[in-house]
């Protein structure tokens, strides 16, 4: 039991701190996502109206797919900036775009999964659709789209956290995959420091050899 406690709360305490920060950013991102969704829903056509049919299927791309994607893009940018400057604190270690494109790629992967789930929650023929009787769109709190989007966020967020921690911020920050696990940071940086010291000592010894400074030797 003591070893388990040490493994979870001592060796990986930094991981828990990262998860807490990521969760705080995630909560703010949920609010940004939902606020954006409400705004675009009010400004655009009815969210259940079809836009274009999906070839070979009975499904359609509907306005709620567009609204969900717009909300995702706004919240994704919001979350990235906060994670970059606060959660993982990598703003001094990598260029903005070099971190944003993998963060966006991870987010888009999650969004694709989310759109599939959103469709299943909204489509009345789906076995997991939200009941139109309970969620009859009569008020904001009973709007099916809002609750479906909230469920999608809850499902996709843990996947995004793992992928972003292992790839976007750790590997991009130092080009060193070992830093994906914060428990390895000190060891990796120590090794790099030892290599730098050894290289400096070698240069000094080489500079002390005859002929290195005297062009006539």
PDB file of C-alpha atoms in Angstrom:
ATOM      1  CA  UNK A   1       0.000   0.000   0.000  1.00  0.00           C
ATOM      2  CA  UNK A   2       2.855   2.361   0.836  1.00  0.00           C
ATOM      3  CA  UNK A   3       4.510   1.657  -2.509  1.00  0.00           C
ATOM      4  CA  UNK A   4       1.244   2.324  -4.304  1.00  0.00           C
ATOM      5  CA  UNK A   5       0.822   5.602  -2.429  1.00  0.00           C
ATOM      6  CA  UNK A   6       4.385   6.628  -3.279  1.00  0.00           C
ATOM      7  CA  UNK A   7       3.915   5.662  -6.916  1.00  0.00           C
ATOM      8  CA  UNK A   8       0.672   7.605  -7.296  1.00  0.00           C
ATOM      9  CA  UNK A   9       1.226  10.663  -5.130  1.00  0.00           C
ATOM     10  CA  UNK A  10       5.003  11.088  -4.952  1.00  0.00           C
ATOM     11  CA  UNK A  11       6.464   9.888  -8.220  1.00  0.00           C
ATOM     12  CA  UNK A  12       3.527  11.182 -10.272  1.00  0.00           C
ATOM     13  CA  UNK A  13       2.444  14.146  -8.163  1.00  0.00           C
ATOM     14  CA  UNK A  14       3.308  16.496 -11.010  1.00  0.00           C
ATOM     15  CA  UNK A  15       0.957  14.560 -13.280  1.00  0.00           C
ATOM     16  CA  UNK A  16      -1.892  15.159 -10.842  1.00  0.00           C
ATOM     17  CA  UNK A  17      -1.071  18.863 -10.788  1.00  0.00           C
ATOM     18  CA  UNK A  18      -1.112  18.954 -14.581  1.00  0.00           C
ATOM     19  CA  UNK A  19      -4.429  17.123 -14.628  1.00  0.00           C
ATOM     20  CA  UNK A  20      -5.913  19.618 -12.153  1.00  0.00           C
ATOM     21  CA  UNK A  21      -4.758  22.591 -14.210  1.00  0.00           C
ATOM     22  CA  UNK A  22      -5.963  20.947 -17.397  1.00  0.00           C
ATOM     23  CA  UNK A  23      -9.346  20.346 -15.751  1.00  0.00           C
ATOM     24  CA  UNK A  24      -9.641  24.019 -14.733  1.00  0.00           C
ATOM     25  CA  UNK A  25      -8.802  25.097 -18.269  1.00  0.00           C
ATOM     26  CA  UNK A  26     -11.212  22.471 -19.563  1.00  0.00           C
ATOM     27  CA  UNK A  27     -14.072  23.828 -17.448  1.00  0.00           C
ATOM     28  CA  UNK A  28     -13.460  27.312 -18.809  1.00  0.00           C
ATOM     29  CA  UNK A  29     -13.308  25.811 -22.296  1.00  0.00           C
ATOM     30  CA  UNK A  30     -16.671  24.119 -21.764  1.00  0.00           C
ATOM     31  CA  UNK A  31     -18.209  27.487 -20.922  1.00  0.00           C
ATOM     32  CA  UNK A  32     -16.616  29.095 -23.985  1.00  0.00           C
ATOM     33  CA  UNK A  33     -17.807  26.186 -26.129  1.00  0.00           C
ATOM     34  CA  UNK A  34     -21.398  26.372 -24.900  1.00  0.00           C
ATOM     35  CA  UNK A  35     -21.576  30.173 -25.069  1.00  0.00           C
ATOM     36  CA  UNK A  36     -20.305  30.072 -28.653  1.00  0.00           C
ATOM     37  CA  UNK A  37     -22.820  27.348 -29.480  1.00  0.00           C
ATOM     38  CA  UNK A  38     -25.692  29.411 -28.066  1.00  0.00           C
ATOM     39  CA  UNK A  39     -24.611  32.486 -30.037  1.00  0.00           C
ATOM     40  CA  UNK A  40     -24.223  30.740 -33.416  1.00  0.00           C
ATOM     41  CA  UNK A  41     -27.474  28.822 -32.871  1.00  0.00           C
ATOM     42  CA  UNK A  42     -29.360  32.064 -32.315  1.00  0.00           C
ATOM     43  CA  UNK A  43     -27.743  33.748 -35.317  1.00  0.00           C
ATOM     44  CA  UNK A  44     -28.053  30.870 -37.790  1.00  0.00           C
ATOM     45  CA  UNK A  45     -30.801  28.681 -39.281  1.00  0.00           C
ATOM     46  CA  UNK A  46     -32.609  25.992 -37.296  1.00  0.00           C
ATOM     47  CA  UNK A  47     -29.987  23.609 -35.957  1.00  0.00           C
ATOM     48  CA  UNK A  48     -31.779  20.475 -37.176  1.00  0.00           C
ATOM     49  CA  UNK A  49     -32.151  21.624 -40.779  1.00  0.00           C
ATOM     50  CA  UNK A  50     -30.153  19.535 -43.286  1.00  0.00           C
ATOM     51  CA  UNK A  51     -27.432  21.159 -45.379  1.00  0.00           C
ATOM     52  CA  UNK A  52     -26.199  18.349 -47.612  1.00  0.00           C
ATOM     53  CA  UNK A  53     -26.718  14.609 -47.719  1.00  0.00           C
ATOM     54  CA  UNK A  54     -23.937  12.151 -46.920  1.00  0.00           C
ATOM     55  CA  UNK A  55     -23.415  10.063 -50.095  1.00  0.00           C
ATOM     56  CA  UNK A  56     -24.450   6.433 -49.779  1.00  0.00           C
ATOM     57  CA  UNK A  57     -26.287   6.935 -46.486  1.00  0.00           C
ATOM     58  CA  UNK A  58     -29.564   8.266 -45.172  1.00  0.00           C
ATOM     59  CA  UNK A  59     -27.736  10.797 -43.019  1.00  0.00           C
ATOM     60  CA  UNK A  60     -27.325  14.515 -43.636  1.00  0.00           C
ATOM     61  CA  UNK A  61     -24.849  17.126 -42.552  1.00  0.00           C
ATOM     62  CA  UNK A  62     -27.032  19.416 -40.480  1.00  0.00           C
ATOM     63  CA  UNK A  63     -26.559  22.861 -39.069  1.00  0.00           C
ATOM     64  CA  UNK A  64     -25.878  21.487 -35.601  1.00  0.00           C
ATOM     65  CA  UNK A  65     -22.737  19.833 -37.020  1.00  0.00           C
ATOM     66  CA  UNK A  66     -21.581  23.246 -38.249  1.00  0.00           C
ATOM     67  CA  UNK A  67     -22.471  24.973 -34.982  1.00  0.00           C
ATOM     68  CA  UNK A  68     -20.669  22.317 -32.968  1.00  0.00           C
ATOM     69  CA  UNK A  69     -17.549  22.655 -35.119  1.00  0.00           C
ATOM     70  CA  UNK A  70     -17.488  26.452 -34.811  1.00  0.00           C
ATOM     71  CA  UNK A  71     -17.867  26.151 -31.035  1.00  0.00           C
ATOM     72  CA  UNK A  72     -15.056  23.591 -30.991  1.00  0.00           C
ATOM     73  CA  UNK A  73     -12.659  25.833 -32.950  1.00  0.00           C
ATOM     74  CA  UNK A  74     -13.228  28.803 -30.638  1.00  0.00           C
ATOM     75  CA  UNK A  75     -12.895  26.706 -27.470  1.00  0.00           C
ATOM     76  CA  UNK A  76      -9.891  24.840 -28.886  1.00  0.00           C
ATOM     77  CA  UNK A  77      -7.983  28.089 -29.409  1.00  0.00           C
ATOM     78  CA  UNK A  78      -8.988  29.289 -25.933  1.00  0.00           C
ATOM     79  CA  UNK A  79      -7.865  26.051 -24.291  1.00  0.00           C
ATOM     80  CA  UNK A  80      -4.607  25.949 -26.223  1.00  0.00           C
ATOM     81  CA  UNK A  81      -3.528  29.409 -25.162  1.00  0.00           C
ATOM     82  CA  UNK A  82      -4.298  28.752 -21.492  1.00  0.00           C
ATOM     83  CA  UNK A  83      -2.629  25.327 -21.553  1.00  0.00           C
ATOM     84  CA  UNK A  84       0.429  26.766 -23.273  1.00  0.00           C
ATOM     85  CA  UNK A  85       0.905  29.640 -20.837  1.00  0.00           C
ATOM     86  CA  UNK A  86      -0.344  28.048 -17.601  1.00  0.00           C
ATOM     87  CA  UNK A  87      -0.951  24.279 -17.568  1.00  0.00           C
ATOM     88  CA  UNK A  88       2.194  23.058 -19.332  1.00  0.00           C
ATOM     89  CA  UNK A  89       4.041  26.425 -19.405  1.00  0.00           C
ATOM     90  CA  UNK A  90       5.684  25.822 -22.750  1.00  0.00           C
ATOM     91  CA  UNK A  91       5.451  29.319 -24.241  1.00  0.00           C
ATOM     92  CA  UNK A  92       9.208  29.827 -23.773  1.00  0.00           C
ATOM     93  CA  UNK A  93      10.172  26.442 -25.186  1.00  0.00           C
ATOM     94  CA  UNK A  94       8.437  26.261 -28.557  1.00  0.00           C
ATOM     95  CA  UNK A  95       6.975  28.524 -31.196  1.00  0.00           C
ATOM     96  CA  UNK A  96       3.258  29.178 -31.061  1.00  0.00           C
ATOM     97  CA  UNK A  97       2.386  27.479 -34.362  1.00  0.00           C
ATOM     98  CA  UNK A  98       4.686  24.502 -33.708  1.00  0.00           C
ATOM     99  CA  UNK A  99       2.557  23.642 -30.691  1.00  0.00           C
ATOM    100  CA  UNK A 100      -0.803  24.769 -32.012  1.00  0.00           C
ATOM    101  CA  UNK A 101      -0.939  22.571 -35.102  1.00  0.00           C
ATOM    102  CA  UNK A 102      -0.582  19.272 -33.151  1.00  0.00           C
ATOM    103  CA  UNK A 103      -3.013  20.620 -30.528  1.00  0.00           C
ATOM    104  CA  UNK A 104      -5.455  21.437 -33.320  1.00  0.00           C
ATOM    105  CA  UNK A 105      -4.867  18.035 -34.939  1.00  0.00           C
ATOM    106  CA  UNK A 106      -5.641  16.270 -31.665  1.00  0.00           C
ATOM    107  CA  UNK A 107      -8.702  18.460 -31.236  1.00  0.00           C
ATOM    108  CA  UNK A 108      -9.937  17.740 -34.759  1.00  0.00           C
ATOM    109  CA  UNK A 109      -9.580  14.019 -34.132  1.00  0.00           C
ATOM    110  CA  UNK A 110     -11.655  14.435 -30.998  1.00  0.00           C
ATOM    111  CA  UNK A 111     -14.151  16.596 -32.898  1.00  0.00           C
ATOM    112  CA  UNK A 112     -14.675  13.882 -35.514  1.00  0.00           C
ATOM    113  CA  UNK A 113     -15.414  11.402 -32.730  1.00  0.00           C
ATOM    114  CA  UNK A 114     -17.601  14.027 -31.100  1.00  0.00           C
ATOM    115  CA  UNK A 115     -19.616  14.671 -34.265  1.00  0.00           C
ATOM    116  CA  UNK A 116     -20.363  10.966 -34.589  1.00  0.00           C
ATOM    117  CA  UNK A 117     -21.525  10.866 -30.976  1.00  0.00           C
ATOM    118  CA  UNK A 118     -23.462  14.121 -31.442  1.00  0.00           C
ATOM    119  CA  UNK A 119     -25.287  12.606 -34.415  1.00  0.00           C
ATOM    120  CA  UNK A 120     -26.188   9.514 -32.397  1.00  0.00           C
ATOM    121  CA  UNK A 121     -27.522  11.683 -29.584  1.00  0.00           C
ATOM    122  CA  UNK A 122     -29.545  13.909 -31.911  1.00  0.00           C
ATOM    123  CA  UNK A 123     -30.837  11.417 -34.497  1.00  0.00           C
ATOM    124  CA  UNK A 124     -34.252  10.086 -33.473  1.00  0.00           C
ATOM    125  CA  UNK A 125     -33.563   6.637 -34.953  1.00  0.00           C
ATOM    126  CA  UNK A 126     -30.423   6.208 -32.857  1.00  0.00           C
ATOM    127  CA  UNK A 127     -30.662   3.848 -29.857  1.00  0.00           C
ATOM    128  CA  UNK A 128     -28.970   6.449 -27.638  1.00  0.00           C
ATOM    129  CA  UNK A 129     -30.802   9.562 -28.838  1.00  0.00           C
ATOM    130  CA  UNK A 130     -31.890  12.134 -26.294  1.00  0.00           C
ATOM    131  CA  UNK A 131     -35.620  12.021 -25.727  1.00  0.00           C
ATOM    132  CA  UNK A 132     -37.428  14.831 -27.582  1.00  0.00           C
ATOM    133  CA  UNK A 133     -40.131  14.635 -24.931  1.00  0.00           C
ATOM    134  CA  UNK A 134     -37.767  15.544 -22.107  1.00  0.00           C
ATOM    135  CA  UNK A 135     -35.550  17.767 -24.237  1.00  0.00           C
ATOM    136  CA  UNK A 136     -38.264  19.502 -26.237  1.00  0.00           C
ATOM    137  CA  UNK A 137     -36.270  22.695 -26.976  1.00  0.00           C
ATOM    138  CA  UNK A 138     -38.866  24.759 -25.119  1.00  0.00           C
ATOM    139  CA  UNK A 139     -36.187  26.465 -23.016  1.00  0.00           C
ATOM    140  CA  UNK A 140     -32.418  26.705 -23.020  1.00  0.00           C
ATOM    141  CA  UNK A 141     -32.148  24.089 -20.278  1.00  0.00           C
ATOM    142  CA  UNK A 142     -34.294  21.676 -22.286  1.00  0.00           C
ATOM    143  CA  UNK A 143     -32.541  22.145 -25.622  1.00  0.00           C
ATOM    144  CA  UNK A 144     -31.308  18.800 -26.934  1.00  0.00           C
ATOM    145  CA  UNK A 145     -28.370  20.298 -28.780  1.00  0.00           C
ATOM    146  CA  UNK A 146     -26.912  21.880 -25.648  1.00  0.00           C
ATOM    147  CA  UNK A 147     -27.097  18.667 -23.637  1.00  0.00           C
ATOM    148  CA  UNK A 148     -25.772  16.592 -26.517  1.00  0.00           C
ATOM    149  CA  UNK A 149     -22.821  18.964 -26.883  1.00  0.00           C
ATOM    150  CA  UNK A 150     -22.136  18.760 -23.148  1.00  0.00           C
ATOM    151  CA  UNK A 151     -22.086  14.954 -23.288  1.00  0.00           C
ATOM    152  CA  UNK A 152     -19.730  15.060 -26.270  1.00  0.00           C
ATOM    153  CA  UNK A 153     -17.334  17.346 -24.392  1.00  0.00           C
ATOM    154  CA  UNK A 154     -17.363  15.040 -21.357  1.00  0.00           C
ATOM    155  CA  UNK A 155     -16.466  12.035 -23.522  1.00  0.00           C
ATOM    156  CA  UNK A 156     -13.833  13.675 -25.724  1.00  0.00           C
ATOM    157  CA  UNK A 157     -11.955  15.746 -23.096  1.00  0.00           C
ATOM    158  CA  UNK A 158     -10.111  12.834 -21.358  1.00  0.00           C
ATOM    159  CA  UNK A 159      -8.909  11.574 -24.745  1.00  0.00           C
ATOM    160  CA  UNK A 160      -7.653  15.038 -25.657  1.00  0.00           C
ATOM    161  CA  UNK A 161      -5.825  15.404 -22.332  1.00  0.00           C
ATOM    162  CA  UNK A 162      -3.853  12.187 -22.770  1.00  0.00           C
ATOM    163  CA  UNK A 163      -2.928  12.886 -26.391  1.00  0.00           C
ATOM    164  CA  UNK A 164      -1.975  16.516 -25.743  1.00  0.00           C
ATOM    165  CA  UNK A 165       0.141  15.651 -22.719  1.00  0.00           C
ATOM    166  CA  UNK A 166       1.984  12.857 -24.501  1.00  0.00           C
ATOM    167  CA  UNK A 167       2.498  14.630 -27.807  1.00  0.00           C
ATOM    168  CA  UNK A 168       1.591  18.290 -28.187  1.00  0.00           C
ATOM    169  CA  UNK A 169       3.331  19.909 -25.233  1.00  0.00           C
ATOM    170  CA  UNK A 170       5.923  17.420 -23.981  1.00  0.00           C
ATOM    171  CA  UNK A 171       7.494  16.220 -27.215  1.00  0.00           C
ATOM    172  CA  UNK A 172       7.234  19.575 -28.995  1.00  0.00           C
ATOM    173  CA  UNK A 173       8.685  21.438 -26.039  1.00  0.00           C
ATOM    174  CA  UNK A 174      12.111  19.790 -26.102  1.00  0.00           C
ATOM    175  CA  UNK A 175      12.001  17.345 -29.005  1.00  0.00           C
ATOM    176  CA  UNK A 176      12.552  14.712 -26.313  1.00  0.00           C
ATOM    177  CA  UNK A 177       9.760  12.105 -25.948  1.00  0.00           C
ATOM    178  CA  UNK A 178      10.979  11.159 -22.456  1.00  0.00           C
ATOM    179  CA  UNK A 179       9.649  14.475 -21.203  1.00  0.00           C
ATOM    180  CA  UNK A 180       6.123  13.305 -21.944  1.00  0.00           C
ATOM    181  CA  UNK A 181       6.281  11.873 -18.430  1.00  0.00           C
ATOM    182  CA  UNK A 182       7.061  14.725 -16.006  1.00  0.00           C
ATOM    183  CA  UNK A 183       8.662  12.238 -13.600  1.00  0.00           C
ATOM    184  CA  UNK A 184      11.487  11.886 -16.144  1.00  0.00           C
ATOM    185  CA  UNK A 185      12.127  15.587 -16.594  1.00  0.00           C
ATOM    186  CA  UNK A 186      14.885  15.962 -14.008  1.00  0.00           C
ATOM    187  CA  UNK A 187      16.736  12.870 -15.198  1.00  0.00           C
ATOM    188  CA  UNK A 188      16.565  13.879 -18.848  1.00  0.00           C
ATOM    189  CA  UNK A 189      17.684  17.435 -18.203  1.00  0.00           C
ATOM    190  CA  UNK A 190      20.472  16.158 -15.952  1.00  0.00           C
ATOM    191  CA  UNK A 191      21.703  13.869 -18.725  1.00  0.00           C
ATOM    192  CA  UNK A 192      21.637  16.737 -21.195  1.00  0.00           C
ATOM    193  CA  UNK A 193      23.512  18.907 -18.697  1.00  0.00           C
ATOM    194  CA  UNK A 194      26.164  16.220 -18.235  1.00  0.00           C
ATOM    195  CA  UNK A 195      26.581  15.951 -21.997  1.00  0.00           C
ATOM    196  CA  UNK A 196      26.977  19.712 -22.315  1.00  0.00           C
ATOM    197  CA  UNK A 197      29.556  19.776 -19.491  1.00  0.00           C
ATOM    198  CA  UNK A 198      31.512  16.915 -21.039  1.00  0.00           C
ATOM    199  CA  UNK A 199      31.525  18.685 -24.397  1.00  0.00           C
ATOM    200  CA  UNK A 200      32.792  21.909 -22.803  1.00  0.00           C
ATOM    201  CA  UNK A 201      35.577  20.074 -20.944  1.00  0.00           C
ATOM    202  CA  UNK A 202      36.632  18.350 -24.157  1.00  0.00           C
ATOM    203  CA  UNK A 203      36.827  21.684 -25.961  1.00  0.00           C
ATOM    204  CA  UNK A 204      38.957  23.142 -23.184  1.00  0.00           C
ATOM    205  CA  UNK A 205      41.366  20.214 -23.249  1.00  0.00           C
ATOM    206  CA  UNK A 206      41.617  20.442 -27.015  1.00  0.00           C
ATOM    207  CA  UNK A 207      42.318  24.158 -26.764  1.00  0.00           C
ATOM    208  CA  UNK A 208      45.156  23.511 -24.329  1.00  0.00           C
ATOM    209  CA  UNK A 209      47.019  21.220 -26.768  1.00  0.00           C
ATOM    210  CA  UNK A 210      50.074  22.654 -28.561  1.00  0.00           C
ATOM    211  CA  UNK A 211      49.374  23.865 -32.008  1.00  0.00           C
ATOM    212  CA  UNK A 212      45.745  24.782 -31.409  1.00  0.00           C
ATOM    213  CA  UNK A 213      46.571  28.413 -30.590  1.00  0.00           C
ATOM    214  CA  UNK A 214      49.957  28.803 -32.292  1.00  0.00           C
ATOM    215  CA  UNK A 215      49.587  28.816 -36.064  1.00  0.00           C
ATOM    216  CA  UNK A 216      53.378  28.336 -36.425  1.00  0.00           C
ATOM    217  CA  UNK A 217      53.502  25.147 -34.354  1.00  0.00           C
TER     218      UNK A 217
END
